Amino acid sequence: MCQQKIPSHNCRNCGACCGPLLLTKAEAKQIKKFIDKRMDKPTKLRLKEQLKRKDGLFCQFRDIEKRNCVIYEVRPLICQIFGIVKPPANLKGCIYGNTHNLDMKKFID
């Protein structure tokens, strides 16, 4: 089951693309509100335990056990565009081929 809505059928929900998050203040507020009002206690506890075991190079909102994003509904823009916009040459895309070029010419013409 693929959480990401990207134009590919290769997603294996491996989580390799779920790295440290860069958030705007508005996104952080939205995530905090979502966690406070809608996240159940067992999920919160599981995420706290994960934080104890992992280094800082993973997304703290990826539930490793359930293999999904627990803030998917309010995920930041960086997560929403992954797989749609090809990363710069110095960064790697998805190892399973879920990285695409967005053809801006279609929008300009």
Tab-separated table of N, CA and C in Angstrom:
chain	number	residue	atom	x	y	z
A	1	MET	N	0.844	-1.176	0.000
A	1	MET	CA	0.000	0.000	0.000
A	1	MET	C	0.887	1.236	0.000
A	2	CYS	N	0.758	2.048	-0.973
A	2	CYS	CA	1.601	3.230	-1.124
A	2	CYS	C	0.893	4.457	-0.572
A	3	GLN	N	1.543	5.146	0.339
A	3	GLN	CA	0.978	6.352	0.920
A	3	GLN	C	1.116	7.536	-0.022
A	4	GLN	N	2.156	7.542	-0.836
A	4	GLN	CA	2.431	8.698	-1.669
A	4	GLN	C	1.656	8.625	-2.964
A	5	LYS	N	1.089	9.752	-3.359
A	5	LYS	CA	0.365	9.815	-4.626
A	5	LYS	C	1.316	10.359	-5.674
A	6	ILE	N	2.118	9.467	-6.213
A	6	ILE	CA	3.105	9.852	-7.210
A	6	ILE	C	2.825	9.076	-8.492
A	7	PRO	N	3.254	9.583	-9.631
A	7	PRO	CA	2.924	8.927	-10.901
A	7	PRO	C	3.787	7.706	-11.182
A	8	SER	N	3.734	6.728	-10.319
A	8	SER	CA	4.513	5.511	-10.498
A	8	SER	C	3.887	4.375	-9.714
A	9	HIS	N	4.134	3.183	-10.173
A	9	HIS	CA	3.652	2.005	-9.451
A	9	HIS	C	4.801	1.273	-8.775
A	10	ASN	N	5.951	1.923	-8.706
A	10	ASN	CA	7.129	1.277	-8.143
A	10	ASN	C	7.297	1.479	-6.650
A	11	CYS	N	6.465	2.300	-6.014
A	11	CYS	CA	6.638	2.590	-4.594
A	11	CYS	C	6.460	1.312	-3.778
A	12	ARG	N	7.437	1.056	-2.929
A	12	ARG	CA	7.407	-0.133	-2.067
A	12	ARG	C	7.197	0.241	-0.616
A	13	ASN	N	6.912	1.513	-0.388
A	13	ASN	CA	6.677	2.022	0.957
A	13	ASN	C	7.826	1.662	1.896
A	14	CYS	N	9.048	1.761	1.369
A	14	CYS	CA	10.230	1.389	2.147
A	14	CYS	C	10.631	2.464	3.151
A	15	GLY	N	10.224	3.706	2.908
A	15	GLY	CA	10.551	4.791	3.818
A	15	GLY	C	11.894	5.446	3.560
A	16	ALA	N	12.618	5.000	2.543
A	16	ALA	CA	13.935	5.569	2.262
A	16	ALA	C	13.857	7.053	1.929
A	17	CYS	N	12.726	7.495	1.414
A	17	CYS	CA	12.570	8.910	1.064
A	17	CYS	C	12.160	9.757	2.261
A	18	CYS	N	11.869	9.121	3.376
A	18	CYS	CA	11.403	9.840	4.566
A	18	CYS	C	12.581	10.236	5.442
A	19	GLY	N	13.159	11.376	5.134
A	19	GLY	CA	14.314	11.844	5.883
A	19	GLY	C	13.952	12.975	6.818
A	20	PRO	N	14.946	13.689	7.310
A	20	PRO	CA	14.674	14.832	8.192
A	20	PRO	C	13.783	15.848	7.477
A	21	LEU	N	12.878	16.443	8.211
A	21	LEU	CA	11.926	17.380	7.623
A	21	LEU	C	12.368	18.824	7.781
A	22	LEU	N	12.169	19.578	6.718
A	22	LEU	CA	12.318	21.023	6.768
A	22	LEU	C	10.903	21.582	6.755
A	23	LEU	N	10.545	22.296	7.800
A	23	LEU	CA	9.181	22.784	7.941
A	23	LEU	C	9.119	24.293	8.009
A	24	THR	N	8.036	24.831	7.516
A	24	THR	CA	7.751	26.239	7.781
A	24	THR	C	7.083	26.301	9.154
A	25	LYS	N	7.011	27.480	9.726
A	25	LYS	CA	6.327	27.634	11.013
A	25	LYS	C	4.860	27.247	10.890
A	26	ALA	N	4.245	27.599	9.779
A	26	ALA	CA	2.834	27.266	9.555
A	26	ALA	C	2.633	25.750	9.489
A	27	GLU	N	3.544	25.050	8.808
A	27	GLU	CA	3.441	23.584	8.725
A	27	GLU	C	3.630	22.957	10.106
A	28	ALA	N	4.582	23.477	10.861
A	28	ALA	CA	4.827	22.950	12.209
A	28	ALA	C	3.593	23.125	13.093
A	29	LYS	N	2.948	24.280	13.007
A	29	LYS	CA	1.727	24.522	13.789
A	29	LYS	C	0.617	23.560	13.385
A	30	GLN	N	0.488	23.348	12.078
A	30	GLN	CA	-0.552	22.453	11.570
A	30	GLN	C	-0.304	21.014	12.044
A	31	ILE	N	0.933	20.576	12.007
A	31	ILE	CA	1.277	19.226	12.464
A	31	ILE	C	1.015	19.087	13.955
A	32	LYS	N	1.426	20.086	14.734
A	32	LYS	CA	1.208	20.059	16.192
A	32	LYS	C	-0.276	19.956	16.501
A	33	LYS	N	-1.078	20.751	15.823
A	33	LYS	CA	-2.528	20.725	16.029
A	33	LYS	C	-3.095	19.347	15.677
A	34	PHE	N	-2.633	18.782	14.574
A	34	PHE	CA	-3.086	17.464	14.147
A	34	PHE	C	-2.743	16.404	15.202
A	35	ILE	N	-1.510	16.439	15.696
A	35	ILE	CA	-1.068	15.470	16.702
A	35	ILE	C	-1.877	15.626	17.989
A	36	ASP	N	-2.054	16.855	18.437
A	36	ASP	CA	-2.785	17.103	19.689
A	36	ASP	C	-4.242	16.674	19.617
A	37	LYS	N	-4.875	16.903	18.473
A	37	LYS	CA	-6.320	16.672	18.386
A	37	LYS	C	-6.723	15.336	17.771
A	38	ARG	N	-5.852	14.762	16.912
A	38	ARG	CA	-6.319	13.607	16.152
A	38	ARG	C	-5.483	12.341	16.288
A	39	MET	N	-4.269	12.436	16.832
A	39	MET	CA	-3.429	11.246	16.932
A	39	MET	C	-3.741	10.488	18.224
A	40	ASP	N	-3.917	9.171	18.082
A	40	ASP	CA	-4.236	8.374	19.257
A	40	ASP	C	-2.991	8.157	20.131
A	41	LYS	N	-3.234	7.842	21.376
A	41	LYS	CA	-2.156	7.696	22.355
A	41	LYS	C	-1.176	6.569	22.001
A	42	PRO	N	-1.649	5.392	21.556
A	42	PRO	CA	-0.690	4.332	21.205
A	42	PRO	C	0.292	4.755	20.098
A	43	THR	N	-0.195	5.513	19.121
A	43	THR	CA	0.693	5.984	18.050
A	43	THR	C	1.718	6.953	18.603
A	44	LYS	N	1.286	7.868	19.460
A	44	LYS	CA	2.215	8.816	20.076
A	44	LYS	C	3.309	8.088	20.860
A	45	LEU	N	2.906	7.088	21.627
A	45	LEU	CA	3.881	6.326	22.417
A	45	LEU	C	4.864	5.564	21.522
A	46	ARG	N	4.350	4.974	20.444
A	46	ARG	CA	5.205	4.245	19.514
A	46	ARG	C	6.235	5.180	18.877
A	47	LEU	N	5.806	6.384	18.503
A	47	LEU	CA	6.724	7.349	17.907
A	47	LEU	C	7.786	7.805	18.905
A	48	LYS	N	7.394	7.990	20.162
A	48	LYS	CA	8.367	8.363	21.200
A	48	LYS	C	9.419	7.280	21.369
A	49	GLU	N	8.997	6.028	21.325
A	49	GLU	CA	9.944	4.909	21.432
A	49	GLU	C	10.889	4.872	20.240
A	50	GLN	N	10.355	5.117	19.061
A	50	GLN	CA	11.193	5.157	17.866
A	50	GLN	C	12.283	6.207	17.995
A	51	LEU	N	11.942	7.361	18.531
A	51	LEU	CA	12.914	8.448	18.681
A	51	LEU	C	14.092	8.033	19.558
A	52	LYS	N	13.858	7.172	20.498
A	52	LYS	CA	14.931	6.688	21.377
A	52	LYS	C	15.896	5.776	20.638
A	53	ARG	N	15.402	5.066	19.632
A	53	ARG	CA	16.211	4.060	18.936
A	53	ARG	C	16.915	4.572	17.701
A	54	LYS	N	16.464	5.669	17.122
A	54	LYS	CA	16.954	6.098	15.821
A	54	LYS	C	17.837	7.333	15.908
A	55	ASP	N	18.602	7.543	14.837
A	55	ASP	CA	19.384	8.770	14.741
A	55	ASP	C	18.517	9.857	14.104
A	56	GLY	N	19.063	11.023	13.897
A	56	GLY	CA	18.297	12.145	13.378
A	56	GLY	C	18.111	12.170	11.880
A	57	LEU	N	18.495	11.107	11.182
A	57	LEU	CA	18.407	11.103	9.727
A	57	LEU	C	17.181	10.357	9.206
A	58	PHE	N	16.139	10.334	9.985
A	58	PHE	CA	14.897	9.712	9.551
A	58	PHE	C	13.750	10.655	9.916
A	59	CYS	N	12.616	10.450	9.324
A	59	CYS	CA	11.459	11.273	9.641
A	59	CYS	C	10.792	10.728	10.901
A	60	GLN	N	10.681	11.568	11.891
A	60	GLN	CA	10.087	11.137	13.154
A	60	GLN	C	8.591	10.876	13.053
A	61	PHE	N	7.991	11.203	11.913
A	61	PHE	CA	6.565	10.975	11.732
A	61	PHE	C	6.264	9.732	10.894
A	62	ARG	N	7.272	8.963	10.574
A	62	ARG	CA	7.063	7.688	9.876
A	62	ARG	C	6.962	6.588	10.915
A	63	ASP	N	5.850	5.902	10.928
A	63	ASP	CA	5.641	4.778	11.843
A	63	ASP	C	6.333	3.570	11.229
A	64	ILE	N	7.462	3.199	11.787
A	64	ILE	CA	8.261	2.102	11.247
A	64	ILE	C	7.500	0.784	11.313
A	65	GLU	N	6.821	0.552	12.413
A	65	GLU	CA	6.073	-0.692	12.602
A	65	GLU	C	4.950	-0.845	11.576
A	66	LYS	N	4.195	0.211	11.362
A	66	LYS	CA	3.059	0.153	10.439
A	66	LYS	C	3.424	0.562	9.016
A	67	ARG	N	4.660	1.046	8.833
A	67	ARG	CA	5.161	1.451	7.521
A	67	ARG	C	4.278	2.508	6.858
A	68	ASN	N	3.985	3.567	7.624
A	68	ASN	CA	3.198	4.644	7.044
A	68	ASN	C	3.534	5.982	7.697
A	69	CYS	N	3.040	7.025	7.081
A	69	CYS	CA	3.216	8.385	7.590
A	69	CYS	C	2.034	8.697	8.494
A	70	VAL	N	2.322	9.058	9.747
A	70	VAL	CA	1.236	9.309	10.693
A	70	VAL	C	0.664	10.720	10.576
A	71	ILE	N	1.306	11.575	9.800
A	71	ILE	CA	0.797	12.934	9.579
A	71	ILE	C	0.464	13.153	8.106
A	72	TYR	N	0.193	12.083	7.395
A	72	TYR	CA	0.003	12.150	5.952
A	72	TYR	C	-0.978	13.250	5.533
A	73	GLU	N	-2.066	13.400	6.259
A	73	GLU	CA	-3.087	14.397	5.916
A	73	GLU	C	-2.559	15.832	5.984
A	74	VAL	N	-1.549	16.068	6.828
A	74	VAL	CA	-1.004	17.419	7.010
A	74	VAL	C	0.497	17.460	6.720
A	75	ARG	N	0.976	16.515	5.933
A	75	ARG	CA	2.410	16.443	5.648
A	75	ARG	C	2.886	17.725	4.967
A	76	PRO	N	4.139	18.087	5.204
A	76	PRO	CA	4.683	19.318	4.622
A	76	PRO	C	4.797	19.239	3.098
A	77	LEU	N	4.947	20.392	2.496
A	77	LEU	CA	5.062	20.489	1.042
A	77	LEU	C	6.216	19.646	0.505
A	78	ILE	N	7.333	19.604	1.200
A	78	ILE	CA	8.492	18.819	0.746
A	78	ILE	C	8.107	17.354	0.540
A	79	CYS	N	7.224	16.849	1.387
A	79	CYS	CA	6.760	15.462	1.261
A	79	CYS	C	5.752	15.329	0.120
A	80	GLN	N	4.921	16.330	-0.033
A	80	GLN	CA	3.905	16.282	-1.080
A	80	GLN	C	4.509	16.256	-2.473
A	81	ILE	N	5.639	16.925	-2.674
A	81	ILE	CA	6.219	16.990	-4.019
A	81	ILE	C	7.257	15.905	-4.278
A	82	PHE	N	7.607	15.105	-3.276
A	82	PHE	CA	8.586	14.057	-3.515
A	82	PHE	C	8.054	13.102	-4.577
A	83	GLY	N	8.893	12.786	-5.531
A	83	GLY	CA	8.490	11.889	-6.601
A	83	GLY	C	7.902	12.615	-7.790
A	84	ILE	N	7.527	13.861	-7.607
A	84	ILE	CA	6.957	14.642	-8.689
A	84	ILE	C	8.045	15.501	-9.334
A	85	VAL	N	8.867	16.087	-8.497
A	85	VAL	CA	9.941	16.954	-8.972
A	85	VAL	C	11.267	16.228	-8.808
A	86	LYS	N	12.011	16.126	-9.886
A	86	LYS	CA	13.298	15.442	-9.837
A	86	LYS	C	14.270	16.256	-8.983
A	87	PRO	N	15.002	15.598	-8.080
A	87	PRO	CA	15.928	16.334	-7.219
A	87	PRO	C	17.133	16.855	-7.991
A	88	PRO	N	17.838	17.838	-7.410
A	88	PRO	CA	19.058	18.345	-8.058
A	88	PRO	C	20.080	17.226	-8.231
A	89	ALA	N	21.036	17.439	-9.102
A	89	ALA	CA	22.032	16.412	-9.432
A	89	ALA	C	22.809	15.918	-8.209
A	90	ASN	N	22.984	16.772	-7.218
A	90	ASN	CA	23.767	16.360	-6.046
A	90	ASN	C	22.957	15.539	-5.042
A	91	LEU	N	21.652	15.385	-5.265
A	91	LEU	CA	20.812	14.567	-4.392
A	91	LEU	C	20.281	13.373	-5.170
A	92	LYS	N	20.098	12.277	-4.473
A	92	LYS	CA	19.577	11.079	-5.133
A	92	LYS	C	18.059	11.053	-5.058
A	93	GLY	N	17.467	10.498	-6.070
A	93	GLY	CA	16.025	10.284	-6.078
A	93	GLY	C	15.722	8.910	-5.510
A	94	CYS	N	14.537	8.449	-5.729
A	94	CYS	CA	14.103	7.146	-5.236
A	94	CYS	C	14.884	6.025	-5.922
A	95	ILE	N	15.357	5.069	-5.144
A	95	ILE	CA	16.121	3.950	-5.706
A	95	ILE	C	15.240	3.016	-6.534
A	96	TYR	N	13.921	3.133	-6.391
A	96	TYR	CA	13.009	2.297	-7.154
A	96	TYR	C	12.425	3.020	-8.369
A	97	GLY	N	12.952	4.188	-8.667
A	97	GLY	CA	12.529	4.896	-9.866
A	97	GLY	C	11.335	5.805	-9.697
A	98	ASN	N	10.962	6.122	-8.477
A	98	ASN	CA	9.816	6.996	-8.245
A	98	ASN	C	10.218	8.471	-8.225
A	99	THR	N	11.049	8.860	-9.151
A	99	THR	CA	11.462	10.246	-9.288
A	99	THR	C	11.218	10.651	-10.733
A	100	HIS	N	10.536	11.754	-10.918
A	100	HIS	CA	10.128	12.155	-12.250
A	100	HIS	C	10.476	13.606	-12.500
A	101	ASN	N	10.622	13.938	-13.749
A	101	ASN	CA	10.801	15.337	-14.145
A	101	ASN	C	9.422	15.956	-14.339
A	102	LEU	N	9.213	17.088	-13.727
A	102	LEU	CA	7.981	17.832	-13.948
A	102	LEU	C	8.199	18.694	-15.185
A	103	ASP	N	7.379	18.502	-16.180
A	103	ASP	CA	7.543	19.220	-17.444
A	103	ASP	C	6.853	20.583	-17.329
A	104	MET	N	7.642	21.591	-16.949
A	104	MET	CA	7.098	22.926	-16.748
A	104	MET	C	6.608	23.549	-18.056
A	105	LYS	N	7.135	23.080	-19.182
A	105	LYS	CA	6.726	23.628	-20.464
A	105	LYS	C	5.216	23.467	-20.679
A	106	LYS	N	4.656	22.389	-20.186
A	106	LYS	CA	3.221	22.166	-20.307
A	106	LYS	C	2.424	23.271	-19.615
A	107	PHE	N	2.987	23.806	-18.537
A	107	PHE	CA	2.286	24.849	-17.781
A	107	PHE	C	2.495	26.228	-18.386
A	108	ILE	N	3.615	26.411	-19.069
A	108	ILE	CA	3.960	27.723	-19.614
A	108	ILE	C	3.316	27.939	-20.964
A	109	ASP	N	3.275	26.904	-21.816
A	109	ASP	CA	2.719	27.041	-23.171
A	109	ASP	C	1.208	27.227	-23.166
